[in-house]
XYZ file of C-alpha atoms in Angstrom:
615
model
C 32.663 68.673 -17.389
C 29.404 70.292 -16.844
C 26.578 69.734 -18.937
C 23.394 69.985 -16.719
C 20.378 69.777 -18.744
C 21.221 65.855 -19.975
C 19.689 63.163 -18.188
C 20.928 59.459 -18.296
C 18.248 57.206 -18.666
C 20.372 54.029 -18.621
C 21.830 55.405 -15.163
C 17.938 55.872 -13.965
C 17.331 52.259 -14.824
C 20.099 50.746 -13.356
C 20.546 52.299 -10.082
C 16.585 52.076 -9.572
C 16.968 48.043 -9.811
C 19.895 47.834 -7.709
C 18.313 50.231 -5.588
C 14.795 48.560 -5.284
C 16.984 44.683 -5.241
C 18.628 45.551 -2.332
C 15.673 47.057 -0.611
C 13.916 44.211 -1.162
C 16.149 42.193 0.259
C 17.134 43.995 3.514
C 13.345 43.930 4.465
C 12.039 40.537 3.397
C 11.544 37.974 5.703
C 11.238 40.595 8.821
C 9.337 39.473 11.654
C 5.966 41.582 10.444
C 7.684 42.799 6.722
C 5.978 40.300 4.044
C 3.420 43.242 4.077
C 5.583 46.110 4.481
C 7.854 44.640 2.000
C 5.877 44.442 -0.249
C 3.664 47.703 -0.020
C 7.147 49.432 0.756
C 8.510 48.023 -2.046
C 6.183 49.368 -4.441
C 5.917 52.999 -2.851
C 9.852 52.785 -3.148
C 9.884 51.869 -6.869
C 7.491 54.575 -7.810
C 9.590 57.082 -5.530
C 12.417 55.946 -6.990
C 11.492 56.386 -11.172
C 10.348 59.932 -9.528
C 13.612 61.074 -7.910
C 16.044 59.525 -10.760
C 14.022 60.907 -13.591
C 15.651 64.345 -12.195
C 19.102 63.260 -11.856
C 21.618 65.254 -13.106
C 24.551 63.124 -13.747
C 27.361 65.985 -13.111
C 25.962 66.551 -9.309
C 25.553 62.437 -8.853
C 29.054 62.219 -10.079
C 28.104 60.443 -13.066
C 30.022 63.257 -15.590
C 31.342 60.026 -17.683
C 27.625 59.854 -18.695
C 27.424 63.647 -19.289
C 30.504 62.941 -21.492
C 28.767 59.574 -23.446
C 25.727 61.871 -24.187
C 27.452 64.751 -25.509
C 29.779 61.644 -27.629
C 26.532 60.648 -28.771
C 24.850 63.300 -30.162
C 28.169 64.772 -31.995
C 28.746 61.109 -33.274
C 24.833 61.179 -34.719
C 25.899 64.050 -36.733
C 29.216 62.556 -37.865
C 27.136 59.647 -39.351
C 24.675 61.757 -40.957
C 27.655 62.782 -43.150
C 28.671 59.702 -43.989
C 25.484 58.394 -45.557
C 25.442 61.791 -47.214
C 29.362 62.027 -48.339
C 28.716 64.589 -50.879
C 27.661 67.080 -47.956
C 31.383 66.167 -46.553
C 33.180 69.335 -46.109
C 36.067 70.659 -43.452
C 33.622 73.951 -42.336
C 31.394 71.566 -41.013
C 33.406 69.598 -38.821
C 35.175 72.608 -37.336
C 32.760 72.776 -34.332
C 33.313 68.637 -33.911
C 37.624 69.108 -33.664
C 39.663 70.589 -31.352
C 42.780 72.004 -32.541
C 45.817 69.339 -33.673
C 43.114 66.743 -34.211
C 44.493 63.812 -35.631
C 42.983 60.234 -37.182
C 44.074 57.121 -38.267
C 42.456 55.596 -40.893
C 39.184 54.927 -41.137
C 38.937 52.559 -43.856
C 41.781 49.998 -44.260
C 42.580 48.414 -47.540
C 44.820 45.402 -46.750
C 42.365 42.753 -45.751
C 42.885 39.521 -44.202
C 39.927 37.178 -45.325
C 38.582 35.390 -42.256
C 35.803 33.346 -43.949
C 34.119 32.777 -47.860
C 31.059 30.961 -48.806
C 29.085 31.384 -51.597
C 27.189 34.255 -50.188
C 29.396 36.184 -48.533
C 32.802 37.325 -47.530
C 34.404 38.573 -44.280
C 37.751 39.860 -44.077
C 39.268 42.068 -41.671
C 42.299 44.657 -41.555
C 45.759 42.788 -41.914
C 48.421 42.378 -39.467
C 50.778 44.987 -41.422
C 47.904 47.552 -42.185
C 46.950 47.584 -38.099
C 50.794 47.809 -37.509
C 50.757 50.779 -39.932
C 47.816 52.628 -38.477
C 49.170 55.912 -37.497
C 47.713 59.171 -36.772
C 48.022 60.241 -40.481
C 45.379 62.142 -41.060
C 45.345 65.678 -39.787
C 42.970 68.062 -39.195
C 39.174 69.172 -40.608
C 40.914 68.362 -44.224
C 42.514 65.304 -43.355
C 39.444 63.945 -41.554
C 37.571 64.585 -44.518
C 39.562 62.796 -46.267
C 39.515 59.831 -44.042
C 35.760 59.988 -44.383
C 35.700 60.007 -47.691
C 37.161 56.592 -48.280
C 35.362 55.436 -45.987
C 31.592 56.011 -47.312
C 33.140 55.279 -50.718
C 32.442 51.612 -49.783
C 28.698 52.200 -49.985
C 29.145 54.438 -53.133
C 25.654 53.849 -55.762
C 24.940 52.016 -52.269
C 20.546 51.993 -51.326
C 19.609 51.717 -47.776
C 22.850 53.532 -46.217
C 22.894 53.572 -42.642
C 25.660 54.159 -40.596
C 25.755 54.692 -36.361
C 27.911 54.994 -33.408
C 27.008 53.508 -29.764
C 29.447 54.452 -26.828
C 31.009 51.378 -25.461
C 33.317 53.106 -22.590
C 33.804 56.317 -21.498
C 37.002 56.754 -19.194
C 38.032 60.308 -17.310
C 42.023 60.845 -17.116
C 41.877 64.538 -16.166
C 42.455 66.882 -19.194
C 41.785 63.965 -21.452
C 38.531 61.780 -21.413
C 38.213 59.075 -23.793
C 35.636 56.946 -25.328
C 35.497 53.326 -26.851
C 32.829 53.338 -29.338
C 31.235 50.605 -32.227
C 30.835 52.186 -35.724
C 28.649 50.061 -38.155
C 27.850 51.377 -41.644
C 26.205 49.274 -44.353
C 24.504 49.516 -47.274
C 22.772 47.545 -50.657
C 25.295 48.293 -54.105
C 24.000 46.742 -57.559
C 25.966 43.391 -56.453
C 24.968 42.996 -52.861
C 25.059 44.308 -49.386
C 28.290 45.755 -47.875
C 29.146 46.239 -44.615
C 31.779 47.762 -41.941
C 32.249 47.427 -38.285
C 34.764 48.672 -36.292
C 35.489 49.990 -32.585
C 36.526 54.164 -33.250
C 38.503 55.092 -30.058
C 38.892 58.655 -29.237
C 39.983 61.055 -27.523
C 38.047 64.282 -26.611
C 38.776 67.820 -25.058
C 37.441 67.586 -21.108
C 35.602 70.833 -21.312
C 32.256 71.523 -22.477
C 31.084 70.996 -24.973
C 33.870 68.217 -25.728
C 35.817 68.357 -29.167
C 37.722 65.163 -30.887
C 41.453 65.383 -30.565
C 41.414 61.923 -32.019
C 40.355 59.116 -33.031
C 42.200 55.751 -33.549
C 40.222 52.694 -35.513
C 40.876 49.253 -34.539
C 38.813 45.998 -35.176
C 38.160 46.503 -38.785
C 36.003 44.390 -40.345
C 34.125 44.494 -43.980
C 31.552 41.911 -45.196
C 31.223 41.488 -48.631
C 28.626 39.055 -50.661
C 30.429 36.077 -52.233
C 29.987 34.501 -55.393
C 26.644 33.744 -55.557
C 25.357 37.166 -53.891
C 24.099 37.836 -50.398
C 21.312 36.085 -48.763
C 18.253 38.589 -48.821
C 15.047 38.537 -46.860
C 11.787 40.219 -47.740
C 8.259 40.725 -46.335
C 6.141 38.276 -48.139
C 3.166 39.028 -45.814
C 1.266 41.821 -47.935
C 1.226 39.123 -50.818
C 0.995 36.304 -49.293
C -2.042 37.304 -46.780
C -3.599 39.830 -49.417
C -6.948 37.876 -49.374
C -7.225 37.824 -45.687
C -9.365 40.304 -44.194
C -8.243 39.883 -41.007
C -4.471 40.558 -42.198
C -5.844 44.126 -43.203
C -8.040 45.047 -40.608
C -5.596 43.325 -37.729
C -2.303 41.835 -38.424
C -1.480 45.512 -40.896
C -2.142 47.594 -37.771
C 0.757 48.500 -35.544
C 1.073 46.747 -32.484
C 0.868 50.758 -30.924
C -2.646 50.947 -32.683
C -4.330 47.889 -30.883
C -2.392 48.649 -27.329
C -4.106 51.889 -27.355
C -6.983 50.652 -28.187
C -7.667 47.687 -25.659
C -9.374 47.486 -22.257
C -6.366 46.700 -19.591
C -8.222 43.762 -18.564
C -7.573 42.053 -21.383
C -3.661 41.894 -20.599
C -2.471 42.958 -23.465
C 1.093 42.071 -23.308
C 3.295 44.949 -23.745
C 5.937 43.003 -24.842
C 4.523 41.636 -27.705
C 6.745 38.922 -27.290
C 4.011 35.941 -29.082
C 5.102 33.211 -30.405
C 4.310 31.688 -34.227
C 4.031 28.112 -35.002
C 4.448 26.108 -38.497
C 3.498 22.887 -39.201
C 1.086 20.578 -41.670
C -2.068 20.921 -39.865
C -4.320 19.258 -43.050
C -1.966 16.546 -44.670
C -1.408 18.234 -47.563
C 2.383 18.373 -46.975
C 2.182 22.364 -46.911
C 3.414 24.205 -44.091
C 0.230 25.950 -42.588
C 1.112 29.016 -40.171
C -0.372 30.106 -36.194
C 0.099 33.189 -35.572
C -0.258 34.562 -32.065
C -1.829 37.572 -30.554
C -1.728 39.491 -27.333
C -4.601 38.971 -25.042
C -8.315 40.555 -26.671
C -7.018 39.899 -30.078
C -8.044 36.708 -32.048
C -4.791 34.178 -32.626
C -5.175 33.430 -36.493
C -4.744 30.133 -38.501
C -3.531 30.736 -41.819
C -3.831 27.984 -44.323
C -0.988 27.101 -47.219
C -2.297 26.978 -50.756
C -0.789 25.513 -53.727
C -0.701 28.982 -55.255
C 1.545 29.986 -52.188
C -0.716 32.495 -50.544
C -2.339 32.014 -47.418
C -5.892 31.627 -46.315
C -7.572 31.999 -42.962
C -9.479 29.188 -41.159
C -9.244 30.735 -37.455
C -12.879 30.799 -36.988
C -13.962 27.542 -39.124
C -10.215 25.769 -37.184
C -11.825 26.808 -33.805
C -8.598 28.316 -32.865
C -9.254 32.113 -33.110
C -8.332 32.354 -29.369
C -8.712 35.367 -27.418
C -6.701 35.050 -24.393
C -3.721 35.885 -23.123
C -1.184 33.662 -25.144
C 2.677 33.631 -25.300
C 3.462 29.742 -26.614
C 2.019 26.963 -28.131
C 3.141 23.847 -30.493
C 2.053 21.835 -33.185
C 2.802 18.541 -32.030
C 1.102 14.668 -32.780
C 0.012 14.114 -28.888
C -2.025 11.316 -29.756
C 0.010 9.289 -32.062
C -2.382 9.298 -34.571
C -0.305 11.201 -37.346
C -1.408 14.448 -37.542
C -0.494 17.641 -35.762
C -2.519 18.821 -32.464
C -2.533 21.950 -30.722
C -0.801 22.940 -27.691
C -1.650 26.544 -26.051
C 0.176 28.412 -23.127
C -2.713 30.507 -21.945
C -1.448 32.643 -18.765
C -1.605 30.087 -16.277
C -3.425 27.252 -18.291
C -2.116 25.040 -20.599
C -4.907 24.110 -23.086
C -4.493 20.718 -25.300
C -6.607 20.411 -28.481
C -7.348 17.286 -30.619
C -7.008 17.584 -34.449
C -8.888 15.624 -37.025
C -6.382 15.504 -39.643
C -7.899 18.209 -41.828
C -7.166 20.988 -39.559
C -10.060 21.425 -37.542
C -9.353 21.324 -33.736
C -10.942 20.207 -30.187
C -10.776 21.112 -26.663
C -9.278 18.137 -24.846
C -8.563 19.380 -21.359
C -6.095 21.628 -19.741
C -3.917 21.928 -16.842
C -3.182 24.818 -14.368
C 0.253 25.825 -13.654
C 1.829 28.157 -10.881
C 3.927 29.999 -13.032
C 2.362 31.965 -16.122
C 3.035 29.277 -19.168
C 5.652 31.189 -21.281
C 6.743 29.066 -22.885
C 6.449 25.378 -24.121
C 8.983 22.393 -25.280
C 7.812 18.872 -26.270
C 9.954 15.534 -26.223
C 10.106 11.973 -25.125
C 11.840 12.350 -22.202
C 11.215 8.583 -20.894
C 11.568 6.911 -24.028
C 7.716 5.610 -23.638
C 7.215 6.571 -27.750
C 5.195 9.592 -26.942
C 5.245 13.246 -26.257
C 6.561 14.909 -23.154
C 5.470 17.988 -22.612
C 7.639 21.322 -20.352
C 6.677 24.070 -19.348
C 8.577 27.433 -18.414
C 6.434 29.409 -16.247
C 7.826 32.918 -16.030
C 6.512 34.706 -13.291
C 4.422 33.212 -10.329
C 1.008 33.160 -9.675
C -1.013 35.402 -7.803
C -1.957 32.595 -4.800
C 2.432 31.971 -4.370
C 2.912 36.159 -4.667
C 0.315 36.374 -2.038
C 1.558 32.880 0.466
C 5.560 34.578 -0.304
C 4.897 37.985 -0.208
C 7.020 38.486 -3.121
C 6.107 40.980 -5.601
C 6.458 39.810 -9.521
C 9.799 41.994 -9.236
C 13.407 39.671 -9.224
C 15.039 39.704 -6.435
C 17.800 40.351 -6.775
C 17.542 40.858 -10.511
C 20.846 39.597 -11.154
C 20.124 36.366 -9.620
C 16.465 35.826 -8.891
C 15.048 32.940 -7.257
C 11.493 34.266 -6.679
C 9.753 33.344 -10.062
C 7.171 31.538 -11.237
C 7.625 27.496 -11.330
C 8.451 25.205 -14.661
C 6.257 22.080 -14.757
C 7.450 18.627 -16.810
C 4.185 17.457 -17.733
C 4.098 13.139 -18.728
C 1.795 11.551 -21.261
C -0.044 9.485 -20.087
C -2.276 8.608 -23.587
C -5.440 9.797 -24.683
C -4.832 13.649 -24.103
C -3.959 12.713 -20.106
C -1.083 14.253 -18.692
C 0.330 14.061 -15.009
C 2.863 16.715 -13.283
C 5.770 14.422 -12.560
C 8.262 17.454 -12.193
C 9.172 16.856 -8.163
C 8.766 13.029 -8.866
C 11.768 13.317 -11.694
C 13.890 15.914 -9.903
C 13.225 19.205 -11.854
C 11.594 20.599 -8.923
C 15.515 21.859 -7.589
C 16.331 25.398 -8.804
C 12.776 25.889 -9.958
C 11.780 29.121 -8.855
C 13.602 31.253 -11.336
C 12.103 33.913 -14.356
C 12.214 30.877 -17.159
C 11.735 32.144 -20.310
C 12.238 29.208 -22.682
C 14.042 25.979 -23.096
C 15.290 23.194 -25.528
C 15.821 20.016 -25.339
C 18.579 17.773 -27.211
C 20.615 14.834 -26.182
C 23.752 16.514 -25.409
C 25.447 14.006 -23.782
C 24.619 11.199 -26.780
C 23.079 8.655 -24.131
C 20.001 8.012 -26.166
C 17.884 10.578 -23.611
C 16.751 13.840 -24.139
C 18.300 16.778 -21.523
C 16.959 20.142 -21.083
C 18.441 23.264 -21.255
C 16.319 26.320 -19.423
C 17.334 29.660 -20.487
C 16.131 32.095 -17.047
C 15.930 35.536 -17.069
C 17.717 37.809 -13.857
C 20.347 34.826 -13.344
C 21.070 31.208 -13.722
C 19.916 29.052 -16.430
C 19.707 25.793 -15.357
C 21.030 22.468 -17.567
C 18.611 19.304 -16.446
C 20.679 15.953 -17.222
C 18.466 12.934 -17.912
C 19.288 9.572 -16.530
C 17.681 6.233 -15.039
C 15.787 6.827 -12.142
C 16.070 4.111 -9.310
C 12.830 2.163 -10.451
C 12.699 0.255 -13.660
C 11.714 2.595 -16.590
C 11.671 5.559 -14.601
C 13.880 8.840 -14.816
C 15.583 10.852 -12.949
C 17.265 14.458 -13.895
C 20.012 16.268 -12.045
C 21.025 20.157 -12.530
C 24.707 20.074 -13.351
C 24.541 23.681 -14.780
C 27.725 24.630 -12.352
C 29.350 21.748 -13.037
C 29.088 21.890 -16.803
C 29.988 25.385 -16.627
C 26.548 26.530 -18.406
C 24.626 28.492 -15.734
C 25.469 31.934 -17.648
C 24.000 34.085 -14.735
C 22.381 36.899 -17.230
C 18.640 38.104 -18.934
C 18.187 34.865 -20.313
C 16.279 35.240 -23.172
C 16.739 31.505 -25.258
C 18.452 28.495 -26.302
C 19.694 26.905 -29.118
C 21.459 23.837 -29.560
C 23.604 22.744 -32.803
C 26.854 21.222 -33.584
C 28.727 24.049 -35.036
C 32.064 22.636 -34.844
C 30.976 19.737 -36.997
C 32.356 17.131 -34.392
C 29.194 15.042 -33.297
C 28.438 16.706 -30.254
C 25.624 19.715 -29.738
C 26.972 22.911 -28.923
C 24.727 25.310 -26.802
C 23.939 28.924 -27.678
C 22.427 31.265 -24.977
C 20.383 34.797 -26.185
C 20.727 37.231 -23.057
C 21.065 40.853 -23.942
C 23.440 42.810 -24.964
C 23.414 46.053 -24.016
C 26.036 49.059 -25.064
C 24.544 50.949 -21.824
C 24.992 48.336 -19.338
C 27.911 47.888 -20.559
C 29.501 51.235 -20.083
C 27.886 52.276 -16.787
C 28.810 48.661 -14.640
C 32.154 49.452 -15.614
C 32.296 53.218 -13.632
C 33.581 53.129 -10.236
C 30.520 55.339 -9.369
C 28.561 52.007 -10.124
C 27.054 50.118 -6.690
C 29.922 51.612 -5.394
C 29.034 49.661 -1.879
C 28.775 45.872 -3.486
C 31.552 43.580 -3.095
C 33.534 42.563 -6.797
C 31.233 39.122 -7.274
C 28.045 41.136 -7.158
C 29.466 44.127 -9.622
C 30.419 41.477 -11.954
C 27.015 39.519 -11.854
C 25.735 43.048 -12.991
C 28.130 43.627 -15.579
C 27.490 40.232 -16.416
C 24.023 40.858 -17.346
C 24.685 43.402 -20.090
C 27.573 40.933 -22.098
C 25.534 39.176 -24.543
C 25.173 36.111 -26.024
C 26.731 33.208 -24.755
C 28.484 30.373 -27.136
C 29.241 26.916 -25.384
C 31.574 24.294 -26.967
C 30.517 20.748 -26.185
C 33.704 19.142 -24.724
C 32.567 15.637 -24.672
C 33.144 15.272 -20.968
C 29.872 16.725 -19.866
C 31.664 20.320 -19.428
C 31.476 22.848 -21.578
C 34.022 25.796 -22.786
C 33.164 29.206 -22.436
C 34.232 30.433 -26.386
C 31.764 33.821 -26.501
C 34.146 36.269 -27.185
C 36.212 34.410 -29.738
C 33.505 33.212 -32.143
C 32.514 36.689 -31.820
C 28.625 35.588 -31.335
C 27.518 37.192 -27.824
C 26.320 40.790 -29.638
C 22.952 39.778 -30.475
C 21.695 43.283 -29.138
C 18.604 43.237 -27.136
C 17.892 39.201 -27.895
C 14.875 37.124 -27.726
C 14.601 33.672 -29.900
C 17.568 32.077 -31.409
C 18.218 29.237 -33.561
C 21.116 27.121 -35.380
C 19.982 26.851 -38.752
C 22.266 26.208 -42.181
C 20.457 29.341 -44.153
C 23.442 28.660 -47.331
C 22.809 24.875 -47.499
C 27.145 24.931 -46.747
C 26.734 22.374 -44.166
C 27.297 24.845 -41.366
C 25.397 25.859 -38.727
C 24.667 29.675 -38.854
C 22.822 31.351 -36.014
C 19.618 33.607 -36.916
C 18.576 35.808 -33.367
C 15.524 37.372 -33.216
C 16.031 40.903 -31.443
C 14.590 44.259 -30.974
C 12.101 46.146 -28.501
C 8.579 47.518 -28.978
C 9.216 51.594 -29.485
C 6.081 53.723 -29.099
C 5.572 56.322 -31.962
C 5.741 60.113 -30.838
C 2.676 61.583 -32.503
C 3.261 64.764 -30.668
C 0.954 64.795 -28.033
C 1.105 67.082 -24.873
């Protein structure tokens, strides 16, 4: 198949970290290379996004990506139709079919229920209706009339949407054949519906590629139960209305105020800030902190009776301006009200409130790896607050000493990050690093992007989980250290069969089973890309099987981790059906029904620029 002009970005991406990984690796720690390696390094990567940005996948022997593109595309169009049914019609699909096309259903009618509650319900196809799925369907009228029934689940349906994303792509000469996940969903009078399936077809191998057929499988519909769908809204515009600073800062993109900032400020192009809730004036409303990227103000927004929200950054002394990814609300003093806690960069700044919500520097404390994080508990069972800290990437004086450059190496399993620091309270807004004295200096050096702490193995002391990006997460068990009163903690991530070697991204812990012991949930990312291309043979063709799977490792997913009691855990990701929380960030257990279960709620997404057209 030859289709020059398309270009594979996730293919660029990929091979250009393996690519830079390994070249990091072959030249570090040469007799005169902590230089070299690192200037090299950096020529390499820019050389790199250069030569791959003009890769044509059919010359690189990548065609299964020329294939996934050209899937892609004709797929787009496919579910244009089906939020538009009443354009349905066979002339238009003639270009899409090859000749003796044939389709199973697409829509299946006898259900299986797999779950009720009182807000919604999930059923998928039955035994006998999968059984029955045969190629029934034939042709550009047939497939019409496949589509039909399908989109007449979202019929008098707002906010249709319906897409495809190519899963696998296999090559079997004259045949080539793709694995892809169809979602469609939409809002009728009574609630949201929604499908997912996995549509596998087959196409033509010559360009462009035509469906022979497709074959559904997975089918799945969600339907609101009794008492209608949980629904979400923006409250902000009403609830923030009087706040100036909502309009003329928090209603602007995050594109307007990127482009608009000097690049010393380090504005984080992540935008990956953090917000806080708690009761910062005793009036048993939950006030909100809101934070901002480096060179804009963090803002303090006050809970009133009326339920809107008013700002007190300024008059709170909180309207920081630096660089800030975490911070709590915690009672550091023991005094019963709720202090402040900020992860500045490299700083960790501690402020004193005076029970009405007005706040005071108290000290801070450097740290080695940029604070991205924060987690508070009792770890020592003194009857105050403990304070960790996950320090992402390292700072400029152990980059300079290690002559490592902010890049993981290797990013499937990096060990050149930024260090976490356990920080004890010591009273009176004193805190001392005891994080080598307690053991949490092993396995420290990885890209930690948050953590949690809960007594997993119910022996009245708080563990820690650390979630670590570009590899293994680590899983700190707390015990009694060898003097009286002390602690001591002890990775047994491999042994509890929790390191998950992946893009950590968060942790969660709950007891979703309902049997007295915390389960663990892991957000990595999930990627529909990564997924595909680590499973081509033309993929680090050269690595041995343990490092391919690492990398295909890294595009899975979610993890979910059943507590077994024993201080293992089991490995039950693909059967709760969890692990595609897409490109994941924060994730929490949380019982949104009031059922008594825990559900899962995962923050996800990526910043995407705007194209206003510019040359």
């Amino acid at each position: 198949m030859a289709i020059p002009h398309l270009r594979s970005r996730p293919l660029i991406h990929l091979a250009a970290a393996a690519m830079v990984s390994s070249f990091v690796i072959e030249t570090h720690g040469a007799e005169d290379g902590t230089v070299s390696a690192q200037s090299g390094s950096l020529d390499l990567h820019r050389r790199l996004a250069d030569e791959f940005a003009e890769i044509d996948p059919d010359k690189a022997g990548w065609e299964s990506e020329s294939l996934s593109e050209e899937a892609a595309v004709k797929m787009k169009s496919l579910a244009k139709l089906l939020i538009h049914p009443e354009d349905l019609d066979p002339a238009k699909l003639e270009m899409l079919l090859a000749e003796g096309f044939a389709s199973s259903p697409l829509r299946f009618l006898e259900l299986q229920p797999l779950g009720e509650n009182v807000t919604m319900s999930v059923a998928e196809a039955s035994p006998n209706a999968k059984a029955g799925a045969k190629l029934e369907h034939r042709g550009a009228d047939g497939f019409v009339d496949a589509l039909r029934s399908l989109a007449s689940l979202l019929e008098g349906a707002e906010e249709r949407r319906a897409e495809f994303k190519v899963m696998h792509v296999e090559l079997q000469g004259e045949r080539a054949l793709t694995r892809m996940l169809f979602e469609m969903r939409g809002k009728r009078p009574d609630g949201w519906r929604q499908i997912t399936s996995a549509w596998h077809c087959e196409w033509t191998s010559e360009a462009p590629p035509r469906l022979r057929s497709v074959r559904v499988t997975g089918y799945r519909e969600v339907r609101p139960g009794k008492a209608g769908r949980i629904e979400f809204y923006d409250a902000a515009p009403t609830v923030l209305a009087g706040a100036a600073s909502y309009r003329q800062q928090l209603a602007k993109s995050f594109d307007y105020w990127r482009a608009r900032s000097d690049k010393s400020l380090v504005a984080d192009l992540l935008g990956a800030q953090g917000v806080i809730v708690g009761d910062v004036n005793g009036d048993e409303l939950d006030d909100l902190y809101l934070l901002q990227p480096g060179g804009l103000p963090n803002r303090l927004f006050i809970h009133q009776p009326d339920g809107t929200a008013r700002d007190t950054s300024a008059e709170a002394g909180v309207d920081v301006l630096d660089f800030c990814r975490s911070a709590l609300f915690i009672d550091l003093d023991n005094d019963g009200d709720q202090d402040l806690v900020l992860g500045l960069a490299w700083k960790l700044a501690l402020m004193e409130n005076d029970g009405e919500g007005h706040f005071t520097p108290r000290g801070s404390y450097q740290s080695e790896g940029q604070v991205n994080s924060i987690a508070a508990a009792d770890y020592d069972n003194d009857g105050d607050l403990d304070i960790y800290l996950c320090g992402r990437d390292a700072s400029g004086a152990i980059k300079a000493e290690q002559g490592a450059l902010g890049i993981p190496m290797p990013y499937y399993d990096a060990n050149n990050g930024g260090p976490n620091t356990l920080l004890r309270n010591e009273g009176k807004f004193s805190f001392r690093d005891v994080t080598g004295e307690v053991g949490m200096n092993v396995n420290n050096r990885r890209f930690s992007l948050a953590c949690a702490w809960e007594d997993f193995d119910n022996d009245g002391d708080q563990d820690l989980y650390v979630s670590n990006d570009f590899g293994r997460n680590n899983l700190f068990r707390n015990d009694a250290g060898p003097q009286p009163g002390s602690r001591k903690f002890t990775d047994i991530a491999p042994s509890a069969k929790v390191e998950d070697i992946g893009p950590g991204m968060s942790a969660a812990w709950g007891d979703y089973n309902g049997d007295g012991l915390a389960d663990l949930y892991v957000a990595n990312m999930w990627s529909n890309a990564g997924n595909r291309i680590t499973l081509q043979k033309e993929f680090l063709p050269g690595a041995n099987a343990d490092i391919r799977k690492q990398a295909r490792r890294h595009a899975r997913g979610n993890s979910v981790y059943l507590n077994q009691g024993d201080g293992t855990f089991q490995d039950i990701t693909q059967p709760s059906g969890a692990n595609m929380g897409r490109w994941a960030w924060s994730s929490n257990f949380i019982d949104l029904n009031n059922d008594g279960n825990q559900d899962l709620v995962i923050a996800n997404g990526m910043i995407t620029a705007g194209d206003a057209g510019d040359l």
